[in-house]
Coordinates of C-alpha atoms in Angstrom, one line a residue:
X4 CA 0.0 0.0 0.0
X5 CA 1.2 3.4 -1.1
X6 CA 1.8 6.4 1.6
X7 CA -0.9 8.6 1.5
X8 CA 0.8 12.0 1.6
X9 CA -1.3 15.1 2.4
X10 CA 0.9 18.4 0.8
X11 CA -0.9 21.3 3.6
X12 CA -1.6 24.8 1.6
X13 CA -3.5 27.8 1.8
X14 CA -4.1 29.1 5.2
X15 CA -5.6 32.5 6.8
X16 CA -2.9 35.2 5.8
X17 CA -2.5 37.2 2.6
X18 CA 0.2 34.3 1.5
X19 CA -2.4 31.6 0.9
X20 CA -1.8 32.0 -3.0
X21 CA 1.7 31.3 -2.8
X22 CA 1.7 29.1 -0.4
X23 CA -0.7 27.2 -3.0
X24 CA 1.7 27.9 -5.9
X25 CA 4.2 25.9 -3.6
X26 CA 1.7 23.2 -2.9
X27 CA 2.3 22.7 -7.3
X28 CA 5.8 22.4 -6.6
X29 CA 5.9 19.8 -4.1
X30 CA 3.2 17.9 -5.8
X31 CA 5.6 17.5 -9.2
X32 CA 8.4 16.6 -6.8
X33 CA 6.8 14.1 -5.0
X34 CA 7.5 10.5 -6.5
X35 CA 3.9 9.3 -7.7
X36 CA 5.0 5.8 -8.1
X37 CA 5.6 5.6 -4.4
X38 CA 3.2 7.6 -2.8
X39 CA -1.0 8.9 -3.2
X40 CA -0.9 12.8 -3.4
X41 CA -3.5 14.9 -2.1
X42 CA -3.4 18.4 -2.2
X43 CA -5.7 20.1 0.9
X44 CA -6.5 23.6 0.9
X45 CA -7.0 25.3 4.0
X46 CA -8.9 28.7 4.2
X47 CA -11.5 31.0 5.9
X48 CA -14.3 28.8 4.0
X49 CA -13.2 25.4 5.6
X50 CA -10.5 22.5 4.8
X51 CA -10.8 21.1 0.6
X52 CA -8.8 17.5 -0.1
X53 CA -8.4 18.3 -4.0
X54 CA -9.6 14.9 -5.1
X55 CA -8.1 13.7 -9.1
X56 CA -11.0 14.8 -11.0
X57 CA -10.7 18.5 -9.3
X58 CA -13.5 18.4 -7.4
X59 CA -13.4 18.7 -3.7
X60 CA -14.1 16.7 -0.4
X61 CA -14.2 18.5 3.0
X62 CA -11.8 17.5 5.5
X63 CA -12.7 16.1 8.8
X64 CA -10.9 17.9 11.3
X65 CA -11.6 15.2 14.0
X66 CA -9.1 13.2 12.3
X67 CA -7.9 14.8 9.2
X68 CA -10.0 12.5 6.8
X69 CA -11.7 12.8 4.0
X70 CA -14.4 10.9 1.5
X71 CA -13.0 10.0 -2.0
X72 CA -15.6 7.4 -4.0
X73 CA -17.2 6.7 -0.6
X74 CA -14.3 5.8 0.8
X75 CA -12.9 7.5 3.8
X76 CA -9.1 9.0 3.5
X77 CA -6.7 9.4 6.0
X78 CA -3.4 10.7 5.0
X79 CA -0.2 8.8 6.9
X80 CA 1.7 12.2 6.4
X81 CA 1.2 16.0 6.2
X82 CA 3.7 17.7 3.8
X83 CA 3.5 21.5 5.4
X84 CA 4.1 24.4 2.9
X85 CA 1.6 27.1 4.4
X86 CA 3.9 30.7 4.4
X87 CA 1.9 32.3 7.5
X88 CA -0.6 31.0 9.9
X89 CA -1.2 28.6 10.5
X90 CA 1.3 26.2 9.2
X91 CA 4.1 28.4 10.1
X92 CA 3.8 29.5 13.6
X93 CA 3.1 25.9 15.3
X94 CA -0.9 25.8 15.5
X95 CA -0.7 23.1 12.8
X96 CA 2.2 21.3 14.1
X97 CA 0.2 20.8 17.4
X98 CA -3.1 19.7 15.8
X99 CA -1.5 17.1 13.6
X100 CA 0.6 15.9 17.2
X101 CA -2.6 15.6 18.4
X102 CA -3.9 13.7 15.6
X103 CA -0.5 11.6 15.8
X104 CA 0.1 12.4 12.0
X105 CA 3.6 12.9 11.2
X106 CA 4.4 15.9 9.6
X107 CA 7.0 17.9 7.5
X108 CA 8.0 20.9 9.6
X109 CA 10.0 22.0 12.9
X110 CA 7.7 21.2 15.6
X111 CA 5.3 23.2 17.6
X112 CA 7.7 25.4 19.8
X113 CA 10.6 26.0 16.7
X114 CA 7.8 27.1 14.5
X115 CA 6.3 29.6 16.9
X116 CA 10.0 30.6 17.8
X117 CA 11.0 31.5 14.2
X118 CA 8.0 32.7 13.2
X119 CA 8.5 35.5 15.4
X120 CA 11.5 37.2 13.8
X121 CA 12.2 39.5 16.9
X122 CA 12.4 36.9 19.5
X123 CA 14.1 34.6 17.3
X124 CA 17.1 37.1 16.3
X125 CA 17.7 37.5 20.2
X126 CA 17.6 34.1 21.0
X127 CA 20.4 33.6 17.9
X128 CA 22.2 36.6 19.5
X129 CA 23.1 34.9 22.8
X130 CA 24.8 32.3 20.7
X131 CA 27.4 34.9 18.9
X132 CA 25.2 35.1 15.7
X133 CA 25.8 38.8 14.1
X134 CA 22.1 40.5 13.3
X135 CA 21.1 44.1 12.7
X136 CA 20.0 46.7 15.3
X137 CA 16.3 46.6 15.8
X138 CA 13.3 47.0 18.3
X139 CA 10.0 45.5 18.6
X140 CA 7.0 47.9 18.6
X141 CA 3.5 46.8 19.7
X142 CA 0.5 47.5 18.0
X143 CA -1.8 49.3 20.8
X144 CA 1.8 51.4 22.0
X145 CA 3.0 52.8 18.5
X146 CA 6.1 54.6 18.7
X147 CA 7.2 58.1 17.8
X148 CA 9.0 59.2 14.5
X149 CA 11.6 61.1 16.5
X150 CA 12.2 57.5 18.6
X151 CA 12.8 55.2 15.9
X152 CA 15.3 57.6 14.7
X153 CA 16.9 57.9 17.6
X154 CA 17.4 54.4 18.0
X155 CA 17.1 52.8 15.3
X156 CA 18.1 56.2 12.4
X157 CA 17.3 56.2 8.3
X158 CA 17.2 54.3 6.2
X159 CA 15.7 51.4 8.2
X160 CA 13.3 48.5 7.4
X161 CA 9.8 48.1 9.1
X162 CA 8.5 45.0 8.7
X163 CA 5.6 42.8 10.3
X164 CA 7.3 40.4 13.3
X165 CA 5.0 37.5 12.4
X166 CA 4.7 37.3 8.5
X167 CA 6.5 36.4 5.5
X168 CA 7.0 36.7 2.0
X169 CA 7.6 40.7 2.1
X170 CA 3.6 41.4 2.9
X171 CA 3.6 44.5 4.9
X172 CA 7.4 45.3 4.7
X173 CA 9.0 48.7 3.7
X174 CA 12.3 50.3 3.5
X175 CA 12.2 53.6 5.6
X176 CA 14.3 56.5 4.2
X177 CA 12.3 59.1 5.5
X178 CA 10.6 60.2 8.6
X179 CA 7.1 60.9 6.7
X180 CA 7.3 57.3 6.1
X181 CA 7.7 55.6 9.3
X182 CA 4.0 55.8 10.6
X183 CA 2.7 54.6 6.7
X184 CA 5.3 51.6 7.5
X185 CA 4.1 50.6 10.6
X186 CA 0.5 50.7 9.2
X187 CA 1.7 48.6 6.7
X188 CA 3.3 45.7 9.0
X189 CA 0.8 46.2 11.6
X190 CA -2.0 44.8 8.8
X191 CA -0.1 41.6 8.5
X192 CA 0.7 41.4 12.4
X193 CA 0.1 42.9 15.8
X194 CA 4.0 43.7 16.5
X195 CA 6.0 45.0 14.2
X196 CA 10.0 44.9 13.7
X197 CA 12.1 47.8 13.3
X198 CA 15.6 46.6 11.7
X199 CA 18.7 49.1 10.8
X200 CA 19.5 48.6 7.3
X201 CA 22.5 46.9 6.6
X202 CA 23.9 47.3 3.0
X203 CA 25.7 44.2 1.6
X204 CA 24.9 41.2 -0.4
X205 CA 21.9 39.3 0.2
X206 CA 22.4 35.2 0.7
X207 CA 20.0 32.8 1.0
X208 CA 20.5 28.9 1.6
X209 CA 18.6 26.0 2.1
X210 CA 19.5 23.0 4.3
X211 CA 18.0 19.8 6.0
X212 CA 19.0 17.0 8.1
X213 CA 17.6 13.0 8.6
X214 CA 18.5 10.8 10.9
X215 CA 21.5 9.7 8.4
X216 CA 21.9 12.9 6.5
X217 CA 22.9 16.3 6.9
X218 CA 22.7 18.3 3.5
X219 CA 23.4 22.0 3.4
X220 CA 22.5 23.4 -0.2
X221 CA 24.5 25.7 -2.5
X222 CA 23.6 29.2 -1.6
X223 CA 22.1 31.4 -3.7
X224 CA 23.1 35.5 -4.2
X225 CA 20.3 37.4 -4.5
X226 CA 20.2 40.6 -7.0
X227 CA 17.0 42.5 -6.4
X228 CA 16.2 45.3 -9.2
X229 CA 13.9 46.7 -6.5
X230 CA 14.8 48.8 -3.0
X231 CA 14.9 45.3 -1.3
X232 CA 13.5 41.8 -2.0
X233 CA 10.4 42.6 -1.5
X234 CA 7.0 40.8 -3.0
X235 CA 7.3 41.6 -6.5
X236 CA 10.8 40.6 -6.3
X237 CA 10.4 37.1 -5.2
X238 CA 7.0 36.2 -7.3
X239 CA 7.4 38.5 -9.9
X240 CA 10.8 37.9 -11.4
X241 CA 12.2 41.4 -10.4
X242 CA 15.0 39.8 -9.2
X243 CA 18.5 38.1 -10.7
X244 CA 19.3 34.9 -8.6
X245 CA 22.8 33.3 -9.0
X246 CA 23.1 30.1 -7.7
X247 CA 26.3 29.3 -6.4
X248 CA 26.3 32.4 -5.2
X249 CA 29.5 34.5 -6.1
X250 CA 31.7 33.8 -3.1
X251 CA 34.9 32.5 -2.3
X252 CA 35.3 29.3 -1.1
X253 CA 36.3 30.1 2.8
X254 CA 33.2 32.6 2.7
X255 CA 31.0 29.7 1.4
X256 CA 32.6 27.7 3.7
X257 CA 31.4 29.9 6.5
X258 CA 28.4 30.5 5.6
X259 CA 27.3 27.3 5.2
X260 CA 28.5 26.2 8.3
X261 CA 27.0 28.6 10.2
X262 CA 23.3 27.7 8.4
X263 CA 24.5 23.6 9.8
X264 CA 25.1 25.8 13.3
X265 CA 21.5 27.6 13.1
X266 CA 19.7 24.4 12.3
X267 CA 21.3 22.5 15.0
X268 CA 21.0 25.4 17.7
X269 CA 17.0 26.2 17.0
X270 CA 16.3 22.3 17.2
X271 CA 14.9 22.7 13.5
X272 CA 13.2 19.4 11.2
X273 CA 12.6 19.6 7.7
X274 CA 13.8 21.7 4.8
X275 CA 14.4 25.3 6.1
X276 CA 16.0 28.1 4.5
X277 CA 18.3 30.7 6.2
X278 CA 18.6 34.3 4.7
X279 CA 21.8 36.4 5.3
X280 CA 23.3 39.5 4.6
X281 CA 27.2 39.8 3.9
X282 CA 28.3 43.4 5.2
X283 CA 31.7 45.0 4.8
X284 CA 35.0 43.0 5.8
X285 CA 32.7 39.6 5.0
X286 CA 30.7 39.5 8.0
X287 CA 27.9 37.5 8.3
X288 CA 24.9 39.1 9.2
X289 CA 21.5 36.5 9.9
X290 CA 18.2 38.3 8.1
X291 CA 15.7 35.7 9.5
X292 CA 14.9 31.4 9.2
X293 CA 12.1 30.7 7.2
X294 CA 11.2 27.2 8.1
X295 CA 8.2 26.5 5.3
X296 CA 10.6 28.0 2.4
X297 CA 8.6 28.6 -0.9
X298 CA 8.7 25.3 -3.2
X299 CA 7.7 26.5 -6.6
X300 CA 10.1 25.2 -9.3
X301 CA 11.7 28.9 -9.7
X302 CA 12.3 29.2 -6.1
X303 CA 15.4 28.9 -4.1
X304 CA 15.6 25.7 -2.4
X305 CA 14.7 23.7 -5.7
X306 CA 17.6 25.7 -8.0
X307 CA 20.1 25.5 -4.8
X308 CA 19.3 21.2 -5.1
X309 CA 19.6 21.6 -9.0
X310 CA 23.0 23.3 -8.3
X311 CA 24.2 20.5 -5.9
X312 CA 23.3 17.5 -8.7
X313 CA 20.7 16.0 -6.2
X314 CA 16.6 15.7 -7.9
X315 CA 14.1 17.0 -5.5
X316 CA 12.2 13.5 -5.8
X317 CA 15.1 12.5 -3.4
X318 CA 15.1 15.5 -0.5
X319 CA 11.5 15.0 -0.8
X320 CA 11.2 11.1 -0.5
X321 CA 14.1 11.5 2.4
X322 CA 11.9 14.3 4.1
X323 CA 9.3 12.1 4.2
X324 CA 10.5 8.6 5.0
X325 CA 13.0 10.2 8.1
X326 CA 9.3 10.3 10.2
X327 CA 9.3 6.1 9.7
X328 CA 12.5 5.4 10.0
X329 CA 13.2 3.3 13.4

């Protein structure tokens, strides 16, 4: 009997149409041959197992199950790629422990951790990990103009502390534009982050670990043509992405070691991707984990396998199969 494999999309938050864009991309990856593929499409409207034919089947959430040609479905395995709540931030991960369905992710307390980007730069800071200057601002306190720049100065980034895919962020070069910037982060999240801009090159690298593997990825350079890598960068192809990344081999090195470190430290499961900035005198500044990375076949974690030689069919089989392993 095949594996049935339930690949987790959608979700509440404004990234539920890319999270189901990477929901395509882990479907193509998956080896068909060895497992039954379900897609199910969480939203505001209820849970949708997208059956063969295209038509849909609600989802039990007593148990996770669905009805396919009267018969009832129960997926042995929940492939996580929701970017936002709830798949990112632990709520899943603790209804499918629960349920006692194995699952893709970090577990219930790393995914709250690095979903919140402030607390989980601080925690990274007691271990010697280099970030940028920043400050956490609550939703129902604000903050003054005159305060961030006294803190925090111009240009900086405002961003929402629980979000992802660049909803909600903006870079700051002006006072008139702080309060419009934390406006804009405070729609995708109560807190927002206020980061000092670091100019540098941007790095981003994938990695994962199995009971009898530990694969860090080529690392990818990333050339925005916008401000930053915002939205329309990433999804819109306003963006060069050079995969290996233009580094020598000790910085490469160092990097990559350091994204083995960060995965160890944080206790994390699954394929996560770890976003840097390299500063003057090659120092290596941590932007923030992202432990549900996008999956389409143009995003970073599939070109950084295609650099390394190794199919996708393989990290995903290996993903999966780690959770039955003895």
């Amino acid at each position: 009997m095949k594996r049935i494999i339930a690949i987790v999309a959608g979700g509440d938050s404004s990234e539920h149409d890319v999270s189901m864009k990477s929901a395509e991309g882990i479907y193509s990856f998956i080896d068909k041959e060895t497992y039954k593929v379900y897609t199910i499409e969480l939203g505001h409207k209820g849970w949708n197992a997208i059956l063969e034919d295209g038509s849909k089947s609600t989802v039990d959430k007593n148990d996770f199950s669905f009805m396919e040609n009267g018969q009832k479905i129960k997926p042995d395995f929940a492939y996580i790629t929701i970017h936002g709540t709830p798949g990112e931030n632990g709520i899943l991960q603790g209804y499918f422990e629960l349920l006692g369905i194995p699952y893709s992710t970090c577990d219930v307390l790393v995914s709250a951790l690095t979903f919140n980007k402030f607390m989980t730069n601080q925690y990274l800071k007691s271990f010697g990990i280099r970030i940028a200057e920043s400050m956490l601002v609550h939703k129902r306190n604000g903050i003054s103009d005159e305060e961030v720049i006294e803190k925090i100065g111009l240009p900086c980034f405002i961003k929402p502390n629980a979000s992802g895919s660049s909803f909600g962020v903006t870079k700051v070069k002006t006072k008139e534009q702080i309060q419009p910037a934390l406006q804009a982060a405070f729609a995708e999240s109560d807190d927002a982050m206020i980061e000092a801009y670091m100019d540098g090159i941007e790095l981003a690298n994938g990695c994962y670990k199995t009971r009898d593997k530990s694969v860090v990825l080529p690392i990818t350079e990333v050339v925005s043509k916008n401000e930053f890598f915002d939205f329309n960068a990433k999804y819109n192809g306003q963006v060069t992405e050079i995969t290996p990344a233009r580094l020598s081999p000790e910085l490469t090195g160092r990097v990559q070691k350091l994204t083995s470190a960060i995965y160890d430290i944080l206790g994390c499961k699954g394929l996560v991707r770890v976003d840097y900035i390299i500063t003057e005198g090659e120092k290596i500044n941590l932007l923030e984990i992202n432990t549900t990375p996008g999956m389409t076949a143009t995003s970073f974690i599939p070109q950084q396998a295609r650099a390394a030689g190794i199919n996708m069919e393989e990290i995903m089989t290996d993903i999966i199969e780690d959770n039955f392993s003895e």
